[in-house]
CSV table of C-alpha atoms in Angstrom, one decimal:
chain,number,residue,atom,x,y,z
A,1,UNK,CA,230.9,216.1,-20.9
A,2,UNK,CA,228.7,213.9,-18.6
A,3,UNK,CA,230.8,215.6,-15.7
A,4,UNK,CA,230.2,219.1,-17.2
A,5,UNK,CA,226.1,218.2,-17.4
A,6,UNK,CA,226.3,216.8,-13.8
A,7,UNK,CA,228.0,219.7,-12.4
A,8,UNK,CA,225.7,222.1,-14.2
A,9,UNK,CA,222.6,220.2,-12.7
A,10,UNK,CA,224.2,220.2,-9.2
A,11,UNK,CA,224.7,224.0,-9.2
A,12,UNK,CA,221.3,224.7,-10.5
A,13,UNK,CA,219.6,222.3,-8.0
A,14,UNK,CA,221.7,223.8,-5.1
A,15,UNK,CA,220.5,227.2,-6.2
A,16,UNK,CA,216.9,226.2,-6.7
A,17,UNK,CA,216.4,223.5,-4.1
A,18,UNK,CA,214.1,221.4,-6.1
A,19,UNK,CA,214.8,219.0,-9.0
A,20,UNK,CA,211.4,219.5,-10.8
A,21,UNK,CA,212.5,223.2,-11.5
A,22,UNK,CA,215.7,222.2,-13.4
A,23,UNK,CA,215.5,220.9,-16.9
A,24,UNK,CA,218.1,219.8,-19.2
A,25,UNK,CA,218.5,219.4,-23.0
A,26,UNK,CA,221.4,217.5,-24.4
A,27,UNK,CA,220.6,217.9,-28.0
A,28,UNK,CA,220.0,221.6,-28.5
A,29,UNK,CA,219.8,222.7,-32.0
A,30,UNK,CA,221.7,225.6,-33.0
A,31,UNK,CA,222.0,227.3,-36.5
A,32,UNK,CA,223.3,230.2,-38.1
A,33,UNK,CA,222.5,232.0,-41.4
A,34,UNK,CA,224.5,234.6,-43.3
A,35,UNK,CA,223.2,236.2,-46.5
A,36,UNK,CA,225.2,238.0,-49.0
A,37,UNK,CA,224.7,238.7,-52.6
A,38,UNK,CA,227.5,236.2,-53.4
A,39,UNK,CA,226.3,233.2,-51.5
A,40,UNK,CA,224.2,232.2,-48.3
A,41,UNK,CA,226.1,230.3,-45.6
A,42,UNK,CA,224.3,228.3,-43.1
A,43,UNK,CA,225.4,225.7,-40.5
A,44,UNK,CA,223.7,223.6,-38.1
A,45,UNK,CA,224.4,221.5,-35.2
A,46,UNK,CA,222.2,219.3,-32.6
A,47,UNK,CA,225.0,219.0,-30.3
A,48,UNK,CA,224.5,221.9,-27.8
A,49,UNK,CA,223.7,221.3,-24.2
A,50,UNK,CA,221.4,223.5,-22.1
A,51,UNK,CA,220.0,223.9,-18.7
A,52,UNK,CA,216.9,225.9,-17.5
A,53,UNK,CA,215.6,226.7,-14.0
A,54,UNK,CA,212.0,227.5,-14.3
A,55,UNK,CA,212.0,228.8,-10.7
A,56,UNK,CA,214.9,231.2,-10.9
A,57,UNK,CA,214.8,231.9,-14.8
A,58,UNK,CA,218.4,231.0,-15.3
A,59,UNK,CA,219.5,229.6,-18.5
A,60,UNK,CA,222.6,228.0,-19.8
A,61,UNK,CA,223.7,227.1,-23.2
A,62,UNK,CA,227.1,225.5,-24.4
A,63,UNK,CA,228.1,224.2,-28.0
A,64,UNK,CA,231.4,223.0,-29.3
A,65,UNK,CA,232.1,225.2,-32.1
A,66,UNK,CA,233.5,222.5,-34.4
A,67,UNK,CA,230.1,220.5,-34.4
A,68,UNK,CA,228.5,223.0,-36.9
A,69,UNK,CA,227.9,221.4,-40.2
A,70,UNK,CA,227.8,223.2,-43.5
A,71,UNK,CA,226.7,222.1,-47.0
A,72,UNK,CA,230.2,222.6,-48.3
A,73,UNK,CA,233.2,221.1,-46.4
A,74,UNK,CA,235.6,224.0,-47.4
A,75,UNK,CA,233.1,226.3,-45.7
A,76,UNK,CA,233.4,224.3,-42.6
A,77,UNK,CA,237.1,224.1,-42.7
A,78,UNK,CA,237.3,228.0,-43.1
A,79,UNK,CA,234.8,228.6,-40.3
A,80,UNK,CA,236.7,226.3,-37.9
A,81,UNK,CA,240.3,227.2,-38.7
A,82,UNK,CA,240.1,230.8,-39.9
A,83,UNK,CA,237.0,232.6,-38.4
A,84,UNK,CA,236.1,230.9,-35.2
A,85,UNK,CA,239.4,229.3,-34.5
A,86,UNK,CA,237.7,226.4,-32.8
A,87,UNK,CA,241.0,225.0,-31.8
A,88,UNK,CA,241.8,228.1,-29.6
A,89,UNK,CA,238.3,228.9,-28.8
A,90,UNK,CA,236.5,225.5,-28.7
A,91,UNK,CA,233.2,226.6,-27.2
A,92,UNK,CA,230.4,229.1,-27.5
A,93,UNK,CA,228.5,229.7,-24.2
A,94,UNK,CA,225.6,231.7,-23.0
A,95,UNK,CA,224.7,232.5,-19.4
A,96,UNK,CA,221.7,234.4,-18.7
A,97,UNK,CA,218.5,235.0,-17.0
A,98,UNK,CA,214.8,235.5,-17.8
A,99,UNK,CA,213.7,238.9,-17.4
A,100,UNK,CA,210.6,238.9,-15.4
A,101,UNK,CA,210.1,234.9,-15.5
A,102,UNK,CA,206.7,233.9,-16.0
A,103,UNK,CA,205.2,230.8,-14.0
A,104,UNK,CA,206.9,228.1,-16.1
A,105,UNK,CA,205.1,225.3,-14.0
A,106,UNK,CA,202.1,226.2,-16.1
A,107,UNK,CA,201.4,224.9,-19.6
A,108,UNK,CA,201.3,227.8,-22.0
A,109,UNK,CA,203.3,229.8,-24.6
A,110,UNK,CA,205.2,232.5,-23.1
A,111,UNK,CA,207.1,235.4,-24.7
A,112,UNK,CA,210.1,236.2,-22.7
A,113,UNK,CA,213.2,238.3,-22.7
A,114,UNK,CA,216.6,236.9,-21.9
A,115,UNK,CA,219.3,238.9,-20.6
A,116,UNK,CA,222.8,237.3,-20.5
A,117,UNK,CA,226.5,237.1,-21.8
A,118,UNK,CA,227.6,235.3,-24.9
A,119,UNK,CA,231.2,233.9,-24.7
A,120,UNK,CA,232.2,233.5,-28.4
A,121,UNK,CA,235.7,233.7,-30.0
A,122,UNK,CA,237.2,234.6,-26.6
A,123,UNK,CA,235.0,237.7,-26.1
A,124,UNK,CA,232.2,238.0,-23.7
A,125,UNK,CA,229.3,240.3,-24.8
A,126,UNK,CA,226.0,241.1,-23.2
A,127,UNK,CA,222.8,240.3,-25.1
A,128,UNK,CA,219.3,241.1,-24.5
A,129,UNK,CA,217.0,239.2,-26.8
A,130,UNK,CA,213.3,237.9,-27.2
A,131,UNK,CA,212.7,234.1,-27.0
A,132,UNK,CA,209.5,231.8,-26.7
A,133,UNK,CA,209.1,229.3,-24.2
A,134,UNK,CA,206.4,226.7,-24.6
A,135,UNK,CA,205.4,224.5,-21.7
A,136,UNK,CA,203.5,221.4,-22.6
A,137,UNK,CA,202.7,218.6,-20.1
A,138,UNK,CA,205.1,220.2,-17.7
A,139,UNK,CA,208.1,220.4,-20.0
A,140,UNK,CA,209.4,223.6,-21.4
A,141,UNK,CA,210.8,224.1,-24.9
A,142,UNK,CA,212.6,227.4,-25.9
A,143,UNK,CA,213.0,228.9,-29.4
A,144,UNK,CA,215.0,232.1,-29.9
A,145,UNK,CA,216.4,234.0,-33.1
A,146,UNK,CA,218.9,236.8,-32.7
A,147,UNK,CA,221.8,238.4,-34.6
A,148,UNK,CA,225.4,238.4,-33.8
A,149,UNK,CA,227.6,241.0,-35.2
A,150,UNK,CA,231.0,239.4,-36.0
A,151,UNK,CA,233.1,242.3,-35.1
A,152,UNK,CA,231.7,242.3,-31.6
A,153,UNK,CA,233.3,239.0,-31.1
A,154,UNK,CA,236.6,240.0,-32.9
A,155,UNK,CA,235.9,237.5,-35.7
A,156,UNK,CA,237.7,239.0,-38.7
A,157,UNK,CA,236.9,238.4,-42.2
A,158,UNK,CA,239.6,238.7,-44.8
A,159,UNK,CA,239.1,241.6,-47.3
A,160,UNK,CA,239.3,238.9,-50.1
A,161,UNK,CA,236.1,237.3,-49.1
A,162,UNK,CA,234.5,240.1,-47.3
A,163,UNK,CA,231.4,240.1,-50.0
A,164,UNK,CA,230.9,236.3,-49.4
A,165,UNK,CA,230.2,236.5,-45.5
A,166,UNK,CA,227.8,238.9,-43.9
A,167,UNK,CA,228.9,241.4,-41.0
A,168,UNK,CA,226.0,240.1,-39.1
A,169,UNK,CA,224.9,236.3,-38.6
A,170,UNK,CA,221.3,235.2,-37.7
A,171,UNK,CA,221.5,232.7,-35.1
A,172,UNK,CA,218.6,230.3,-34.1
A,173,UNK,CA,218.4,228.5,-31.0
A,174,UNK,CA,215.8,225.3,-30.3
A,175,UNK,CA,215.8,223.2,-26.9
A,176,UNK,CA,213.3,220.7,-25.9
A,177,UNK,CA,214.0,220.1,-22.1
A,178,UNK,CA,213.5,217.1,-19.9
A,179,UNK,CA,213.7,217.1,-16.0
A,180,UNK,CA,217.2,216.8,-14.7
A,181,UNK,CA,217.9,213.4,-13.2
């Protein structure tokens, strides 16, 4: 994991040229929520890793799928074994860029659009979503909420439980960044 973070930082630094432009978050929070008439399903993790280059607007997120925690152990097992197949597809990865990036060297709240590719369950799909970046004391934090249609990533829900799991899942991402070292 440390090697991946170091490599990511080097890549961003080489592209940007300045360390103060690259920020990392090693405890990115991610959650998802699925609402159906039968039951709600939600899971969270704070094990995501993210990098942001405030000069170029490049973003990177990576999370081990098996780090999501559920209220019910059985849901967690089904999620990892049957739906996301976390042994076969261990990571969810997003690589993207801010569309028309604002000057994130200045403190403020910025509504932005992020354009990129989400790799989930072995399927790459383009996403263009809204996010909020808040810069305070020179450090950015990012928040986003978007929907993922399970079928778009070839995640199959067995007919037996189709009423228990929504076809579209709401994903929330929260990251508080520090300067890459």
